[in-house]
Structure formats: structure tokens, C-alpha cells
Coordinates of C-alpha atoms in Angstrom, one line a residue:
Chain A
X1 CA 150.0 -141.8 -11.2
X2 CA 150.8 -142.0 -14.7
X3 CA 152.7 -145.5 -15.6
X4 CA 154.4 -145.9 -19.0
X5 CA 155.2 -149.7 -19.0
X6 CA 157.9 -151.0 -21.8
X7 CA 155.7 -149.2 -24.3
X8 CA 156.2 -150.3 -28.4
X9 CA 154.9 -148.4 -31.2
X10 CA 156.4 -148.8 -34.6
X11 CA 154.5 -147.6 -37.8
X12 CA 154.4 -150.0 -41.4
X13 CA 157.8 -151.6 -39.6
X14 CA 159.5 -148.9 -38.7
X15 CA 159.8 -148.0 -34.6
X16 CA 158.7 -144.7 -32.8
X17 CA 158.7 -146.4 -29.4
X18 CA 161.3 -149.0 -28.3
X19 CA 160.7 -149.9 -24.8
X20 CA 159.4 -146.6 -23.0
X21 CA 159.5 -146.6 -19.4
X22 CA 158.4 -142.8 -17.6
X23 CA 156.8 -142.2 -14.2
X24 CA 154.4 -138.8 -14.7
X25 CA 154.0 -137.9 -11.6
X26 CA 150.0 -136.2 -9.3
X27 CA 150.2 -133.4 -9.7
X28 CA 153.5 -132.7 -11.6
X29 CA 154.4 -131.3 -14.3
X30 CA 156.7 -133.7 -16.9
X31 CA 158.4 -132.4 -20.0
X32 CA 159.3 -134.9 -22.4
X33 CA 162.0 -133.2 -24.8
X34 CA 163.3 -135.0 -28.7
X35 CA 164.1 -133.6 -31.1
X36 CA 161.6 -133.3 -34.0
X37 CA 160.0 -136.9 -35.2
X38 CA 161.3 -138.7 -32.3
X39 CA 157.4 -139.8 -31.5
X40 CA 156.6 -137.9 -28.5
X41 CA 153.5 -136.5 -29.6
X42 CA 153.1 -140.9 -30.1
X43 CA 153.8 -141.1 -26.9
X44 CA 151.4 -138.7 -25.8
X45 CA 148.6 -139.8 -27.5
X46 CA 149.4 -143.3 -26.2
X47 CA 148.2 -142.0 -22.8
X48 CA 144.3 -140.8 -23.9
X49 CA 143.4 -144.4 -25.7
X50 CA 143.9 -142.2 -29.7
X51 CA 146.7 -145.0 -30.0
X52 CA 146.9 -148.6 -29.2
X53 CA 150.5 -150.3 -28.1
X54 CA 152.2 -153.1 -29.8
X55 CA 153.4 -153.5 -26.4
X56 CA 153.4 -152.7 -23.3
X57 CA 150.8 -150.5 -20.9
X58 CA 149.4 -147.2 -19.7
X59 CA 148.5 -147.4 -16.6
X60 CA 146.5 -144.3 -14.3
X61 CA 145.4 -145.0 -11.2
X62 CA 145.8 -148.7 -11.7
X63 CA 143.2 -148.8 -14.7
X64 CA 145.4 -149.7 -18.2
X65 CA 144.3 -147.7 -21.5
X66 CA 144.4 -150.2 -23.7
X67 CA 142.4 -152.3 -21.8
X68 CA 139.7 -150.0 -21.0
X69 CA 136.5 -150.3 -22.3
X70 CA 132.8 -148.4 -22.0
X71 CA 131.5 -146.9 -19.3
X72 CA 135.5 -147.1 -17.5
X73 CA 137.0 -145.8 -20.1
X74 CA 134.8 -143.1 -20.3
X75 CA 135.2 -141.9 -17.0
X76 CA 139.3 -141.8 -17.4
X77 CA 138.6 -139.6 -20.5
X78 CA 136.4 -137.7 -18.1
X79 CA 139.6 -137.1 -16.1
X80 CA 142.0 -135.9 -19.2
X81 CA 142.1 -133.2 -21.5
X82 CA 144.6 -132.6 -24.4
X83 CA 145.8 -129.7 -25.4
X84 CA 147.3 -131.0 -29.9
X85 CA 150.0 -129.4 -31.5
X86 CA 147.6 -126.9 -34.2
X87 CA 144.4 -126.6 -30.8
X88 CA 142.4 -129.5 -33.3
X89 CA 139.5 -126.3 -32.1
X90 CA 136.1 -127.2 -33.8
X91 CA 135.8 -125.3 -36.8
X92 CA 132.4 -124.7 -37.3
X93 CA 131.8 -123.1 -33.7
X94 CA 132.0 -120.6 -32.5
X95 CA 134.9 -119.9 -29.4
X96 CA 132.4 -120.2 -27.4
X97 CA 130.6 -123.3 -28.5
X98 CA 134.2 -124.9 -28.7
X99 CA 134.8 -123.8 -25.3
X100 CA 131.7 -124.8 -24.2
X101 CA 131.6 -128.0 -25.8
X102 CA 132.4 -130.5 -23.4
X103 CA 129.9 -128.9 -20.8
X104 CA 127.2 -129.2 -22.9
X105 CA 128.8 -132.7 -24.5
X106 CA 129.0 -134.4 -20.7
X107 CA 127.7 -132.5 -17.8
X108 CA 123.6 -131.5 -17.5
X109 CA 124.7 -128.4 -15.8
X110 CA 121.9 -125.1 -16.8
X111 CA 123.0 -122.9 -20.3
X112 CA 123.2 -120.4 -17.1
X113 CA 126.0 -122.2 -15.4
X114 CA 127.7 -122.7 -18.9
X115 CA 127.9 -119.8 -20.5
X116 CA 129.3 -118.1 -16.2
X117 CA 132.2 -120.8 -16.6
X118 CA 132.4 -120.5 -19.7
X119 CA 133.1 -116.4 -19.9
X120 CA 135.3 -116.9 -16.8
X121 CA 137.5 -119.4 -18.5
X122 CA 137.9 -116.7 -21.1
X123 CA 138.8 -114.4 -18.6
X124 CA 141.8 -116.6 -17.3
X125 CA 142.8 -117.1 -20.1
X126 CA 142.8 -112.9 -21.0
X127 CA 141.0 -113.0 -23.3
X128 CA 137.6 -110.6 -23.8
X129 CA 134.3 -112.3 -23.9
X130 CA 133.9 -110.6 -27.4
X131 CA 136.2 -113.5 -29.0
X132 CA 133.4 -115.7 -27.9
X133 CA 131.5 -115.0 -30.7
X134 CA 134.6 -115.4 -33.1
X135 CA 135.6 -118.4 -35.3
X136 CA 138.6 -120.5 -35.1
X137 CA 139.9 -119.2 -38.5
X138 CA 139.4 -115.2 -38.0
X139 CA 142.0 -116.4 -34.2
X140 CA 145.7 -115.7 -34.3
X141 CA 147.8 -119.0 -33.3
X142 CA 148.1 -117.6 -29.9
X143 CA 144.5 -117.4 -29.5
X144 CA 143.8 -120.6 -30.7
X145 CA 146.3 -121.9 -28.7
X146 CA 145.2 -120.2 -25.0
X147 CA 140.8 -120.8 -26.7
X148 CA 142.3 -124.5 -26.8
X149 CA 143.6 -124.3 -23.2
X150 CA 140.6 -122.6 -21.9
X151 CA 138.3 -125.8 -23.6
X152 CA 140.9 -128.2 -21.9
X153 CA 140.0 -126.4 -18.2
X154 CA 136.0 -126.3 -18.4
X155 CA 135.9 -129.0 -17.1
X156 CA 138.8 -128.8 -14.8
X157 CA 140.4 -132.0 -15.9
X158 CA 142.6 -134.2 -13.5
X159 CA 145.4 -134.4 -16.6
X160 CA 146.4 -132.5 -18.9
X161 CA 148.6 -133.1 -21.7
X162 CA 150.1 -130.6 -24.1
X163 CA 151.4 -131.5 -27.5
X164 CA 154.1 -129.1 -28.6
X165 CA 152.2 -126.1 -26.8
X166 CA 153.3 -123.1 -27.9
X167 CA 155.2 -124.7 -31.5
X168 CA 154.6 -121.7 -34.7
X169 CA 154.3 -118.4 -31.7
X170 CA 156.2 -115.8 -31.3
X171 CA 158.8 -116.2 -28.4
X172 CA 156.4 -113.0 -26.6
X173 CA 153.5 -115.5 -27.2
X174 CA 155.2 -119.2 -26.0
X175 CA 156.6 -116.7 -22.8
X176 CA 152.2 -115.7 -22.5
X177 CA 151.2 -119.3 -23.0
X178 CA 153.9 -120.6 -20.9
X179 CA 152.6 -118.5 -18.2
X180 CA 149.0 -119.6 -18.6
X181 CA 150.3 -123.3 -18.3
X182 CA 152.2 -122.2 -14.8
X183 CA 149.7 -120.2 -13.5
X184 CA 146.7 -122.5 -14.2
X185 CA 148.7 -125.8 -12.5
X186 CA 149.6 -123.2 -9.4
X187 CA 145.5 -122.6 -9.3
X188 CA 144.0 -126.5 -10.2
X189 CA 147.9 -128.8 -9.3
X190 CA 147.0 -130.8 -12.4
X191 CA 149.2 -134.1 -13.0
X192 CA 150.9 -132.8 -16.9
X193 CA 152.5 -134.3 -19.5
X194 CA 154.4 -131.5 -21.7
X195 CA 155.6 -132.9 -25.1
X196 CA 157.7 -129.5 -26.7
X197 CA 161.4 -128.9 -28.3
X198 CA 161.4 -125.4 -27.1
X199 CA 164.6 -125.0 -25.4
X200 CA 165.2 -124.2 -22.7
X201 CA 161.6 -122.5 -22.1
X202 CA 160.7 -125.4 -20.7
X203 CA 162.9 -125.7 -17.9
X204 CA 161.1 -122.7 -16.3
X205 CA 157.3 -124.5 -15.9
X206 CA 158.6 -128.2 -15.7
X207 CA 158.9 -130.1 -12.6
X208 CA 160.8 -132.9 -14.2
X209 CA 162.3 -133.8 -17.8
X210 CA 162.0 -136.7 -19.6
X211 CA 164.4 -136.8 -22.7
X212 CA 163.2 -138.9 -25.8
X213 CA 166.0 -140.4 -27.9
X214 CA 165.5 -143.4 -31.2
X215 CA 162.7 -145.0 -29.5
X216 CA 163.8 -144.8 -25.5
X217 CA 163.8 -142.4 -22.7
X218 CA 167.5 -141.9 -22.5
X219 CA 167.6 -138.9 -19.6
X220 CA 164.9 -138.7 -16.5
X221 CA 165.3 -135.7 -13.7
X222 CA 164.4 -132.1 -12.8
X223 CA 165.4 -129.3 -15.5
X224 CA 168.9 -129.2 -13.2
X225 CA 169.7 -132.4 -13.2
X226 CA 169.3 -132.5 -17.3
X227 CA 170.6 -129.4 -17.3
X228 CA 174.1 -131.7 -15.9
X229 CA 173.0 -134.4 -17.9
X230 CA 177.0 -136.5 -18.6
X231 CA 175.4 -137.7 -21.8
X232 CA 176.7 -136.2 -24.4
X233 CA 173.0 -135.7 -26.7
X234 CA 171.3 -134.3 -24.0
X235 CA 173.8 -131.8 -24.0
X236 CA 174.0 -131.7 -27.6
X237 CA 170.5 -131.2 -27.6
X238 CA 169.5 -129.0 -25.1
X239 CA 172.3 -126.4 -26.6
X240 CA 170.9 -127.2 -30.1
X241 CA 174.1 -128.1 -31.5
X242 CA 174.0 -129.1 -34.5
X243 CA 173.4 -132.6 -35.4
X244 CA 176.2 -134.0 -37.9
X245 CA 174.2 -136.8 -38.4
X246 CA 171.2 -135.9 -39.4
X247 CA 173.0 -133.0 -42.0
Chain B
X1 CA 156.3 -169.3 -60.3
X2 CA 153.1 -167.2 -59.8
X3 CA 153.5 -164.4 -62.6
X4 CA 154.2 -161.2 -60.6
X5 CA 151.0 -159.7 -62.4
X6 CA 148.6 -162.2 -60.7
X7 CA 149.7 -161.0 -58.2
X8 CA 149.3 -157.6 -57.9
X9 CA 145.9 -158.7 -59.1
X10 CA 145.5 -160.9 -56.2
X11 CA 146.9 -158.6 -54.0
X12 CA 143.8 -155.5 -55.4
X13 CA 141.5 -158.6 -55.0
X14 CA 141.7 -158.8 -51.7
X15 CA 142.7 -155.4 -50.3
X16 CA 139.1 -154.5 -51.8
X17 CA 137.7 -156.9 -50.1
X18 CA 139.5 -156.5 -47.1
X19 CA 137.6 -152.1 -47.8
X20 CA 134.4 -153.8 -48.4
X21 CA 134.2 -155.3 -44.6
X22 CA 135.7 -152.6 -44.0
X23 CA 132.7 -150.3 -44.7
X24 CA 130.8 -152.6 -43.6
X25 CA 131.4 -152.1 -40.2
X26 CA 131.7 -149.2 -40.5
X27 CA 127.6 -148.1 -41.8
X28 CA 127.0 -150.9 -39.5
X29 CA 129.0 -149.3 -36.1
X30 CA 127.0 -146.0 -37.2
X31 CA 124.0 -147.2 -37.9
X32 CA 124.2 -148.7 -34.6
X33 CA 125.0 -145.9 -32.8
X34 CA 121.5 -144.3 -33.6
X35 CA 119.9 -146.5 -31.7
X36 CA 121.8 -145.6 -28.6
X37 CA 121.8 -141.9 -26.3
X38 CA 122.4 -139.3 -27.1
X39 CA 120.1 -139.3 -30.3
X40 CA 121.6 -136.6 -32.0
X41 CA 118.5 -134.5 -33.4
X42 CA 119.6 -131.3 -33.7
X43 CA 122.8 -132.9 -35.2
X44 CA 120.8 -134.8 -38.1
X45 CA 118.8 -131.4 -38.7
X46 CA 121.5 -129.3 -39.2
X47 CA 122.9 -132.5 -42.0
X48 CA 119.1 -133.3 -43.5
X49 CA 120.0 -128.9 -44.1
X50 CA 123.2 -129.5 -45.7
X51 CA 123.2 -132.6 -47.7
X52 CA 119.6 -132.2 -48.7
X53 CA 118.6 -128.5 -48.9
X54 CA 121.3 -127.2 -50.1
X55 CA 121.2 -129.9 -52.8
X56 CA 117.5 -129.3 -53.9
X57 CA 118.8 -127.0 -56.7
X58 CA 121.2 -128.9 -58.7
X59 CA 118.3 -131.4 -58.4
X60 CA 116.2 -129.4 -59.8
X61 CA 118.5 -128.4 -62.6
X62 CA 119.4 -131.4 -63.7
X63 CA 115.7 -132.8 -63.0
X64 CA 114.5 -130.8 -65.9
X65 CA 117.0 -130.4 -68.4
X66 CA 116.5 -135.0 -67.9
X67 CA 112.9 -134.8 -68.7
X68 CA 113.5 -132.5 -71.5
X69 CA 115.6 -134.6 -73.1
X70 CA 113.8 -137.2 -72.6
X71 CA 110.7 -135.6 -73.8
X72 CA 112.6 -135.2 -76.9
X73 CA 114.7 -138.3 -78.0
X74 CA 111.3 -140.3 -77.2
X75 CA 109.6 -138.0 -79.0
X76 CA 111.1 -138.4 -82.4
X77 CA 111.9 -142.7 -81.5
X78 CA 107.7 -143.0 -81.1
X79 CA 106.7 -140.4 -83.5
X80 CA 108.1 -143.0 -86.2
X81 CA 105.5 -145.9 -84.3
X82 CA 102.0 -143.6 -84.6
X83 CA 103.2 -143.4 -80.3
X84 CA 103.7 -139.9 -79.8
X85 CA 100.1 -140.3 -76.9
X86 CA 102.7 -142.6 -74.9
X87 CA 105.9 -139.7 -74.2
X88 CA 103.9 -139.1 -70.7
X89 CA 104.6 -142.9 -69.3
X90 CA 107.8 -142.9 -70.9
X91 CA 109.4 -140.2 -69.6
X92 CA 107.9 -141.0 -66.3
X93 CA 109.1 -145.1 -66.0
X94 CA 111.5 -143.4 -67.2
X95 CA 112.6 -141.4 -64.4
X96 CA 110.7 -143.1 -61.5
X97 CA 112.4 -146.7 -62.3
X98 CA 115.7 -145.2 -63.3
X99 CA 116.8 -141.6 -63.6
X100 CA 115.0 -139.6 -60.7
X101 CA 117.4 -142.5 -58.3
X102 CA 120.8 -142.7 -59.9
X103 CA 121.4 -139.2 -61.0
X104 CA 119.6 -137.7 -58.0
X105 CA 122.7 -140.3 -55.9
X106 CA 125.8 -138.9 -58.4
X107 CA 124.6 -135.3 -57.8
X108 CA 124.0 -135.3 -53.9
X109 CA 128.1 -137.9 -55.2
X110 CA 129.1 -134.4 -56.1
X111 CA 128.2 -131.7 -54.3
X112 CA 127.4 -132.8 -50.9
X113 CA 128.7 -136.6 -50.8
X114 CA 132.6 -134.1 -52.0
X115 CA 132.0 -132.0 -49.3
X116 CA 131.2 -134.7 -46.3
X117 CA 134.5 -136.3 -47.6
X118 CA 136.5 -133.0 -47.1
X119 CA 134.9 -131.4 -43.6
X120 CA 135.5 -135.2 -42.2
X121 CA 139.2 -135.4 -43.7
X122 CA 139.9 -131.5 -42.7
X123 CA 138.9 -132.6 -38.8
X124 CA 141.0 -135.5 -39.1
X125 CA 143.8 -134.3 -40.1
X126 CA 143.1 -130.8 -37.7
X127 CA 143.3 -133.3 -34.5
X128 CA 139.5 -132.4 -33.8
X129 CA 138.3 -136.4 -34.4
X130 CA 141.0 -137.3 -31.6
X131 CA 139.8 -134.0 -29.9
X132 CA 136.2 -134.9 -29.6
X133 CA 137.2 -138.8 -28.8
X134 CA 139.3 -137.0 -26.1
X135 CA 136.1 -136.0 -24.8
X136 CA 134.8 -138.6 -24.4
X137 CA 132.3 -137.7 -27.0
X138 CA 132.3 -140.9 -29.5
X139 CA 133.0 -138.7 -33.7
X140 CA 130.8 -141.3 -34.8
X141 CA 127.9 -141.0 -32.9
X142 CA 128.8 -137.0 -33.2
X143 CA 129.6 -136.4 -36.7
X144 CA 129.6 -139.8 -39.7
X145 CA 126.0 -141.1 -38.0
X146 CA 123.7 -138.1 -38.2
X147 CA 124.9 -137.9 -41.7
X148 CA 124.1 -141.2 -42.7
X149 CA 121.0 -141.1 -41.1
X150 CA 119.9 -137.6 -42.9
X151 CA 121.5 -139.2 -46.4
X152 CA 118.7 -142.3 -45.4
X153 CA 116.2 -139.4 -45.1
X154 CA 117.0 -136.8 -48.3
X155 CA 117.7 -138.8 -51.0
X156 CA 114.8 -140.3 -51.3
X157 CA 113.0 -136.9 -50.6
X158 CA 115.7 -135.3 -53.4
X159 CA 114.6 -138.3 -56.1
X160 CA 111.1 -137.6 -54.8
X161 CA 111.7 -133.9 -56.5
X162 CA 113.7 -134.7 -59.4
X163 CA 111.1 -137.7 -60.5
X164 CA 107.9 -134.6 -60.7
X165 CA 110.9 -131.6 -61.8
X166 CA 111.6 -134.6 -65.0
X167 CA 107.9 -134.9 -65.1
X168 CA 107.4 -131.1 -65.7
X169 CA 110.5 -130.7 -67.9
X170 CA 108.9 -133.3 -70.1
X171 CA 105.7 -131.6 -70.2
X172 CA 107.5 -128.4 -71.5
X173 CA 109.4 -130.4 -74.2
X174 CA 106.3 -132.9 -75.0
X175 CA 103.2 -130.7 -74.8
X176 CA 104.6 -126.5 -75.4
X177 CA 106.9 -127.4 -77.7
X178 CA 106.4 -130.3 -79.9
X179 CA 102.3 -130.6 -79.3
X180 CA 102.0 -133.9 -77.7
X181 CA 98.3 -133.8 -76.2
X182 CA 98.4 -132.8 -72.7
X183 CA 95.6 -135.7 -71.5
X184 CA 97.8 -138.3 -73.2
X185 CA 100.9 -137.0 -71.2
X186 CA 99.3 -136.9 -68.2
X187 CA 96.9 -140.6 -68.3
X188 CA 99.1 -143.2 -70.6
X189 CA 101.3 -142.0 -67.4
X190 CA 98.4 -142.5 -65.4
X191 CA 97.9 -145.9 -67.0
X192 CA 101.3 -147.2 -67.2
X193 CA 103.1 -146.2 -63.4
X194 CA 102.1 -148.4 -61.3
X195 CA 103.3 -148.6 -57.3
X196 CA 106.3 -151.6 -58.1
X197 CA 107.5 -148.9 -60.3
X198 CA 107.4 -146.2 -57.5
X199 CA 108.6 -148.8 -54.4
X200 CA 111.7 -149.8 -56.6
X201 CA 112.5 -145.6 -57.2
X202 CA 111.8 -145.5 -53.2
X203 CA 114.3 -148.0 -52.0
X204 CA 116.8 -147.5 -54.7
X205 CA 117.2 -143.9 -53.8
X206 CA 117.5 -145.5 -50.0
X207 CA 120.0 -148.2 -51.0
X208 CA 121.9 -144.9 -53.0
X209 CA 121.3 -142.6 -50.7
X210 CA 123.1 -144.9 -48.0
X211 CA 125.4 -145.7 -50.2
X212 CA 126.6 -141.9 -51.3
X213 CA 127.7 -141.1 -47.9
X214 CA 128.8 -144.1 -46.3
X215 CA 131.2 -143.9 -49.4
X216 CA 131.6 -140.2 -48.1
X217 CA 131.6 -140.5 -44.3
X218 CA 134.2 -143.7 -45.0
X219 CA 136.2 -142.0 -46.8
X220 CA 137.1 -138.7 -44.6
X221 CA 136.9 -140.7 -41.9
X222 CA 140.9 -142.5 -42.7
X223 CA 142.4 -139.2 -44.6
X224 CA 145.5 -139.4 -43.8
X225 CA 148.7 -137.4 -45.3
X226 CA 147.1 -134.0 -45.0
X227 CA 145.8 -131.6 -47.8
X228 CA 146.2 -134.1 -50.3
X229 CA 145.1 -136.6 -48.6
X230 CA 142.4 -134.9 -48.3
X231 CA 142.1 -134.4 -52.2
X232 CA 142.6 -137.2 -53.0
X233 CA 139.8 -138.7 -50.4
X234 CA 137.3 -136.2 -52.0
X235 CA 138.4 -137.9 -55.1
X236 CA 137.3 -141.2 -54.5
X237 CA 134.4 -140.0 -52.6
X238 CA 133.0 -139.2 -55.9
X239 CA 133.8 -141.9 -57.9
X240 CA 133.4 -144.7 -56.2
X241 CA 130.0 -143.5 -55.4
X242 CA 129.2 -143.8 -58.8
X243 CA 131.0 -146.3 -59.3
X244 CA 128.9 -148.0 -56.4
X245 CA 125.4 -146.5 -57.5
X246 CA 125.4 -147.1 -60.6
X247 CA 126.4 -151.2 -60.2
X248 CA 123.7 -150.4 -56.7
X249 CA 121.3 -149.9 -60.2
X250 CA 122.2 -152.8 -61.8
X251 CA 121.0 -155.3 -59.1
X252 CA 118.4 -153.8 -58.2
X253 CA 116.3 -153.2 -60.9
X254 CA 117.2 -157.5 -61.7
X255 CA 115.6 -158.0 -59.1
X256 CA 112.5 -155.2 -59.1
X257 CA 111.9 -157.0 -63.0

């Protein structure tokens, strides 16, 4: 269970997260929705400790992420993988080396086993083994996302955080990525947090949905509950209505 | 009532002190990680290739012309006093004490320093450093430390190449073109250059190598605001490292004098 308690974060005096309270259930897919620039990625980056909160806590199985140091922090990070918005593939390494990177750095597996596992992940993402020889720059956006997902999955993490996993992808590739997330989740039962503004696709993969607005969680529930939520802001967002306050 | 310019000056000085402190802490962390496993020999050798080997050609070119112009200027100055035979020692001392380390530092900053900043800056803005961090791989140890150590090793070696090529460039102009005796050129050098000069050059090149790579890594690591930020950081690296090389040169020269 990931517990986010009274999380506050500001940048240059501007409050982005203003007392977030959220519980992310183990083994489920939770999606945080909200408009662009509302702080969804900022929220996500507090979970692996990439950002430190001004106030509040992120607790993963009784460990406060911001307070964890040394070995405890390393152990925590080994349990978490992040799929970044742009993939964050290392552009000096081939696709194969990108996927194998966590195994080479953090395990003592023999190279034959690393090769086997890496090829297995490529296949799981419906990627040809030949793709392994390419550099990230030679891939399409959708392929980059699949390679990044393969890299995130290779250490079989307990928690995977997805930062806008389908941004910039065409509808078929969006469906492919969401299908892969669903498929890998069914196979591995990891805890997933997805931040996205892709409505209605996210409702198809989510067990729970939370809506972030003006630094706070204004709605939380199952996809069906969110779709029936009485808050006009939630309804306006999920129906894609023009926000006259923002125009 | 404090005038605005005093306030601005004070703020600028405080910012400079703050940034200098942050850079020193960054350096200590980067160098400290060299003593902790995993030891990244492959990464270190790769950085030696990028920072050292790939800078060799530009160092040879710069050194050849620097030596040639030194010989040309030196010859006509020394001729006024009938001391053309001292040309070898004048060229060698200028190169070993000053021009070798300084020009090598500046050229490495222009060629490798800017590339290092751009590389790390792009890794920062495309979240590659964050990705590494989430995989429990310390980006300071994987990315920064090998570059700092490579700078420390490569720049003194490049400086040695610079000195040798510069002396040969001076030979070409002084001996081959202007007719100074070859024996006088080298014997003057042997008599006037002492170990203190060589050691001074080595110390300078170590300091300049570390300074250039520190500035390059630091500016890249803290890049913000997308492509424009990378461009600004790269620019700052070249300007700041050149200024720091010259400032360090004065400080170190005053110690060795």
C-alpha cells in the first residue's frame, strides 16, 4: 500500500500540491487524472523520491520515502519502476542495452540469463529481436514507450509508475500501450499508478481513479463512481467540456 | 536607504558564493564516489576516449601554431639583443609554464567541456538521469564521476602533447625557416628548463582539467528549461571555464614564482 499523507509542494512560491491525501491499493491500477499542468507528474515523482515534499509524507509499506537513506532507500527503489513521459531511454545505449541496464547494474546474473530475460521482454512487448540493435533515436514514439515498459518490467518491480504513458501517441498505439499495461498487470499483479489525461481510455484500465484539481484530490473511486461523480468539475473534465475559466 | 545597485551587487556576490559552494560540494561528492564500488573502469575508459583522445587533433593543431608564433615573435625580439640562440629556452619555458596548460585547458573546455554539458543537460531534460536514479543507479557515480576522473587524467596528458608539439612548431619556424642553430635551440632548452617548471605545468594542468570538467558536469547536471536551457548551460560552461582557467593560472603562477 502506498499512502500519500498531506503532501504539499511548491515551486518558486507557487503551490502545486496543496495537501494531497491518497491511498494507492496494492496490486491494483490507480489512475490520477487532471488537466495539463495541474501537478500530476509532480505527485508521481514524490513516490520514488525524485522530489522531496515541502510537507507531508509518502509512505510505502511503513517506510517514509523522504526519510529513507542509504540501503533502505536503495531497497525501496529496487521495488519501484517508472515509465517516464518521453520514455527516458538512454540515447547512447542500444534498445537491448537499455532493457538490460537494470539487470547489469543491479544484479549478478550471468550474461546469458540477462540476454534471455531481455529477449523475453522484447517479445512480451511485441517487439522484434532485431529492434534490440537499434538506438532509441531510430524508434517511433510507440516503440519507445514499449521499450521503456520492457525496461521498467525487467526487474519485476512491485510498483510501476506511469507518467503520461500515451501522450503523443496515435489512437491505435494508445490502445496498444494500454493493452500492454493491462496484460502485464494481469501477469505480474504489480501496483500501478498512472497519471494521464486520456479520457475515456484510462477508465478501461483503471481499478480506481482519482482526480487532481488545484493541488487537491477532488474525487476518488472506481471508474463507474467517477463517471457518476456529482462534482461539476469532474463531469466537465471527463466529458471534455470547454473550461471557460481557462479560455 | 540602500541604493539599488548596491543591493544588486550584494545579491550577485551572494549568488556567486552560493554557486561556488554548491560546485565544491558537487566536486567532493563526485570525487568521493570514485572510492566506492562499483568501480566503473569501462565508463572511465570511454570518457578518456571522448575527452582525451578526441581532443588530440585540436590540441596538436593549436600547439603547432602556438609554438610557431612564439618562435616567430621570440626570434625578432631576441634578435634585437643578439640573443637568437636563447629562442629554444624562450619557447620551451613559455609553453611548459604557461601556454601549454592554459591553452590545453581552454581548448578542452571548448571541445569536450561543451559536449559534456550538452550531453548531461540533455540527459537531465529528457529525464534520463531521473530514470537512472529510480533504478537505484546513482547518476553522479555513473555519469559524472568518470568524467571528472577522465579530466584529471586526460588534460595533463594532452598538455604534455601540447608542449612537445609546440616545441616542434617552434623548431620548424626558428630553426628550419629562420636559421637558428638546431643545437642552440635544444641545448638552450636543456639548460633553462628545470623540474620546477615541469612540475608547475603538471600541477596547472591537473587543476585546469578538474576545473573544466567540474564546470561542464555541474552546468549540465543542473540544466533547466528544455533546449534553451541546454544551450545556455553550454555557453556558460565555455565562458566560465575559460575565465576560471585564467584565474587559476594567475594564482598558481604566483605560487610557483
